[in-house]
């Protein structure tokens, strides 16, 4: 490898250390201090078929992790791929990350239609209980251009086999005890190909790209609002059209990694128009959601199990509505792409597409009135509607997240 190429990533990290106290963890340019052993770990659970591979491009000093996340037939939901150093079941010495504010990863998604959502993983000597080993994970999002994806310490949660667990010590007490690091495809996530080109991984000071200027607080790339993997659990139920003899009906069945919203919207005899039915979280007086005012919209991972249906909408209430929640929520159309019949696909809906002024019979907007910061800081309920279109439907969804707007649409991300 040419000397200039060999020193590029390490020089960038040394400059970062000099400027902001960042802590080098890994590069792929052959530098002795930051070259590490890496191993892929593909989904082995219940017939998982996801796969990936890793190699180093010696000429450019880059790590290339590529693969495909596939649906697990037994679960009917996407699996996962991980990239770990030094490897599954192994440990190594890592620098003390206490001076840092979080983990930074300089990388890009080289596949023009590849996955964008991933996770950063940290394991430590202290996060163990008997035969169990906790993994601290945080969400990150990449784009088609090389740039930093930053995960602040506050964004990490401790998991074991994908489930959030309470027995791990606080991450801030483990930063000098890290013995394994890694990257993973987002879970729960979407099926699809990926090719992540990695330049460097480091303990970073607060990323200037993702800072709330009013508080100087680091901001994560996305915030889970409802998942089925233990990270953001919610109670879901269905409510059917009670108005003027409405005959629509539905059920919500929660599985290990998704919820199945299934039913029929039928003509209301007295109105001679289709009614509605809703899948929704518990009442707005009983729940609170994280502040998502720093995000750009909602992302919903959906898989269509039935005939095409065009009447889906996504909605949420804020703390100002209380008992008016159902009919004054912020609502937007949720178009389900044709590809969702082959597996989970992510649909992104920006805040500007939501309005709390809509026709009670059809759900269509009567005026544009998107949510402001106050509403986005005080979400109290999520709703998935089937309305305004007669027919049967069967829609699975694996998560609802508040996210930053994708830099460009991927095959697994439909922009509204």
Short mmCIF file of N, CA, C and O in Angstrom, two decimals, residues 82-134:
data_model
loop_
_atom_site.label_atom_id
_atom_site.label_comp_id
_atom_site.label_asym_id
_atom_site.label_seq_id
_atom_site.Cartn_x
_atom_site.Cartn_y
_atom_site.Cartn_z
N UNK A 82 -23.78 -8.79 11.80
CA UNK A 82 -22.89 -8.03 12.67
C UNK A 82 -21.45 -8.12 12.18
O UNK A 82 -21.06 -9.11 11.55
N UNK A 83 -20.68 -7.10 12.50
CA UNK A 83 -19.23 -7.08 12.27
C UNK A 83 -18.57 -6.74 13.59
O UNK A 83 -18.85 -5.68 14.16
N UNK A 84 -17.74 -7.66 14.13
CA UNK A 84 -17.21 -7.49 15.48
C UNK A 84 -15.70 -7.59 15.51
O UNK A 84 -15.09 -8.31 14.72
N UNK A 85 -15.10 -6.86 16.43
CA UNK A 85 -13.67 -6.96 16.70
C UNK A 85 -13.48 -7.18 18.21
O UNK A 85 -14.05 -6.44 19.01
N UNK A 86 -12.74 -8.22 18.59
CA UNK A 86 -11.93 -9.12 17.75
C UNK A 86 -12.72 -10.30 17.18
O UNK A 86 -12.17 -11.06 16.40
N UNK A 87 -13.97 -10.50 17.57
CA UNK A 87 -14.77 -11.60 17.04
C UNK A 87 -15.67 -12.17 18.11
O UNK A 87 -15.57 -11.85 19.30
N UNK A 88 -16.58 -13.04 17.69
CA UNK A 88 -17.56 -13.62 18.60
C UNK A 88 -16.86 -14.42 19.71
O UNK A 88 -16.06 -15.32 19.45
N UNK A 89 -17.17 -14.05 20.96
CA UNK A 89 -16.61 -14.76 22.10
C UNK A 89 -15.18 -14.39 22.44
O UNK A 89 -14.62 -14.91 23.41
N UNK A 90 -14.56 -13.49 21.66
CA UNK A 90 -13.19 -13.08 21.93
C UNK A 90 -13.17 -11.68 22.56
O UNK A 90 -14.11 -10.91 22.42
N UNK A 91 -12.07 -11.36 23.21
CA UNK A 91 -11.89 -10.03 23.80
C UNK A 91 -10.51 -9.50 23.43
O UNK A 91 -9.62 -10.26 23.04
N UNK A 92 -10.36 -8.20 23.55
CA UNK A 92 -9.08 -7.54 23.25
C UNK A 92 -9.00 -6.28 24.09
O UNK A 92 -9.99 -5.84 24.70
N UNK A 93 -7.81 -5.69 24.12
CA UNK A 93 -7.63 -4.43 24.84
C UNK A 93 -8.00 -3.26 23.93
O UNK A 93 -7.55 -3.19 22.78
N UNK A 94 -8.80 -2.36 24.46
CA UNK A 94 -9.19 -1.15 23.75
C UNK A 94 -8.82 0.07 24.59
O UNK A 94 -8.70 -0.02 25.83
N UNK A 95 -8.64 1.22 23.97
CA UNK A 95 -8.27 2.42 24.74
C UNK A 95 -9.40 2.86 25.66
O UNK A 95 -10.57 2.53 25.45
N UNK A 96 -9.06 3.61 26.68
CA UNK A 96 -10.03 4.20 27.59
C UNK A 96 -10.82 5.25 26.83
O UNK A 96 -10.26 6.22 26.31
N UNK A 97 -12.14 5.07 26.77
CA UNK A 97 -12.99 5.99 26.00
C UNK A 97 -13.60 7.09 26.87
O UNK A 97 -14.45 7.85 26.39
N UNK A 98 -13.17 7.19 28.12
CA UNK A 98 -13.74 8.18 29.04
C UNK A 98 -13.63 9.62 28.54
O UNK A 98 -14.54 10.43 28.80
N UNK A 99 -12.55 10.00 27.83
CA UNK A 99 -12.49 11.40 27.36
C UNK A 99 -13.51 11.74 26.28
O UNK A 99 -13.71 12.91 25.98
N UNK A 100 -14.13 10.73 25.68
CA UNK A 100 -15.03 10.95 24.54
C UNK A 100 -16.47 11.18 25.01
O UNK A 100 -16.84 10.89 26.14
N UNK A 101 -17.29 11.68 24.10
CA UNK A 101 -18.72 11.90 24.35
C UNK A 101 -19.59 10.84 23.70
O UNK A 101 -20.80 10.79 23.92
N UNK A 102 -18.96 10.00 22.86
CA UNK A 102 -19.70 8.97 22.16
C UNK A 102 -18.80 8.31 21.14
O UNK A 102 -17.59 8.54 21.11
N UNK A 103 -19.38 7.51 20.27
CA UNK A 103 -18.64 6.81 19.22
C UNK A 103 -18.90 7.48 17.88
O UNK A 103 -20.06 7.77 17.53
N UNK A 104 -17.83 7.73 17.14
CA UNK A 104 -17.94 8.24 15.78
C UNK A 104 -17.48 7.19 14.78
O UNK A 104 -16.50 6.48 15.04
N UNK A 105 -18.20 7.05 13.68
CA UNK A 105 -17.83 6.12 12.61
C UNK A 105 -17.83 6.89 11.30
O UNK A 105 -18.87 7.45 10.91
N UNK A 106 -16.68 6.97 10.65
CA UNK A 106 -16.61 7.58 9.31
C UNK A 106 -16.77 6.47 8.28
O UNK A 106 -15.95 5.55 8.21
N UNK A 107 -17.85 6.57 7.52
CA UNK A 107 -18.16 5.50 6.57
C UNK A 107 -19.16 6.02 5.55
O UNK A 107 -19.71 7.12 5.69
N UNK A 108 -19.43 5.19 4.54
CA UNK A 108 -20.48 5.50 3.57
C UNK A 108 -21.12 4.22 3.10
O UNK A 108 -20.51 3.14 3.14
N UNK A 109 -22.36 4.32 2.65
CA UNK A 109 -23.07 3.21 2.03
C UNK A 109 -22.78 3.26 0.54
O UNK A 109 -23.22 4.18 -0.16
N UNK A 110 -21.97 2.31 0.05
CA UNK A 110 -21.53 2.31 -1.34
C UNK A 110 -22.56 1.72 -2.29
O UNK A 110 -22.49 1.95 -3.50
N UNK A 111 -23.52 0.96 -1.77
CA UNK A 111 -24.58 0.39 -2.60
C UNK A 111 -25.64 1.47 -2.82
O UNK A 111 -26.22 1.98 -1.87
N UNK A 112 -25.88 1.84 -4.07
CA UNK A 112 -26.79 2.96 -4.36
C UNK A 112 -28.20 2.72 -3.86
O UNK A 112 -28.98 3.66 -3.70
N UNK A 113 -28.56 1.48 -3.60
CA UNK A 113 -29.89 1.17 -3.06
C UNK A 113 -29.77 0.40 -1.74
O UNK A 113 -30.65 -0.35 -1.38
N UNK A 114 -28.65 0.61 -1.05
CA UNK A 114 -28.37 -0.18 0.14
C UNK A 114 -29.03 0.34 1.40
O UNK A 114 -29.60 1.43 1.45
N UNK A 115 -28.93 -0.46 2.46
CA UNK A 115 -29.48 -0.10 3.76
C UNK A 115 -28.74 1.10 4.33
O UNK A 115 -27.54 1.28 4.11
N UNK A 116 -29.44 1.91 5.11
CA UNK A 116 -28.86 3.10 5.71
C UNK A 116 -28.75 3.02 7.22
O UNK A 116 -27.89 3.66 7.82
N UNK A 117 -29.64 2.27 7.86
CA UNK A 117 -29.70 2.23 9.32
C UNK A 117 -28.88 1.07 9.87
O UNK A 117 -29.07 -0.09 9.49
N UNK A 118 -28.00 1.40 10.82
CA UNK A 118 -27.12 0.41 11.43
C UNK A 118 -27.07 0.69 12.94
O UNK A 118 -27.75 1.58 13.44
N UNK A 119 -26.26 -0.08 13.65
CA UNK A 119 -26.06 0.15 15.08
C UNK A 119 -24.59 0.03 15.42
O UNK A 119 -23.84 -0.67 14.72
N UNK A 120 -24.17 0.73 16.46
CA UNK A 120 -22.83 0.60 17.02
C UNK A 120 -22.95 -0.26 18.27
O UNK A 120 -23.90 -0.12 19.05
N UNK A 121 -21.98 -1.16 18.48
CA UNK A 121 -22.03 -2.08 19.61
C UNK A 121 -20.75 -1.98 20.43
O UNK A 121 -19.65 -1.88 19.87
N UNK A 122 -20.91 -2.01 21.75
CA UNK A 122 -19.77 -2.01 22.68
C UNK A 122 -20.01 -3.10 23.73
O UNK A 122 -21.11 -3.21 24.25
N UNK A 123 -18.98 -3.88 24.02
CA UNK A 123 -19.03 -4.84 25.12
C UNK A 123 -17.91 -4.53 26.10
O UNK A 123 -16.86 -4.00 25.70
N UNK A 124 -18.14 -4.83 27.37
CA UNK A 124 -17.16 -4.48 28.40
C UNK A 124 -16.97 -5.62 29.38
O UNK A 124 -17.78 -6.55 29.45
N UNK A 125 -15.90 -5.52 30.16
CA UNK A 125 -15.60 -6.55 31.15
C UNK A 125 -16.64 -6.59 32.26
O UNK A 125 -16.85 -7.64 32.89
N UNK A 126 -17.29 -5.45 32.52
CA UNK A 126 -18.23 -5.40 33.64
C UNK A 126 -19.66 -5.74 33.31
O UNK A 126 -20.48 -5.93 34.21
N UNK A 127 -20.01 -5.81 32.01
CA UNK A 127 -21.40 -6.06 31.62
C UNK A 127 -21.64 -7.55 31.42
O UNK A 127 -21.91 -8.03 30.31
N UNK A 128 -21.52 -8.30 32.50
CA UNK A 128 -21.71 -9.74 32.45
C UNK A 128 -22.55 -10.19 33.63
O UNK A 128 -22.50 -9.61 34.71
N UNK A 129 -23.32 -11.25 33.41
CA UNK A 129 -24.08 -11.88 34.49
C UNK A 129 -24.16 -13.36 34.21
O UNK A 129 -24.82 -13.78 33.26
N UNK A 130 -23.45 -14.14 35.03
CA UNK A 130 -23.35 -15.59 34.81
C UNK A 130 -22.85 -15.85 33.40
O UNK A 130 -21.78 -15.39 33.03
N UNK A 131 -23.63 -16.54 32.56
CA UNK A 131 -23.20 -16.85 31.20
C UNK A 131 -23.67 -15.79 30.19
O UNK A 131 -23.45 -15.94 28.99
N UNK A 132 -24.31 -14.75 30.68
CA UNK A 132 -24.84 -13.72 29.80
C UNK A 132 -23.85 -12.56 29.67
O UNK A 132 -23.19 -12.19 30.64
N UNK A 133 -23.79 -11.99 28.47
CA UNK A 133 -22.90 -10.87 28.23
C UNK A 133 -23.69 -9.75 27.57
O UNK A 133 -24.23 -9.91 26.47
N UNK A 134 -23.79 -8.63 28.27
CA UNK A 134 -24.55 -7.50 27.73
C UNK A 134 -23.83 -6.80 26.60
O UNK A 134 -22.60 -6.77 26.55
#
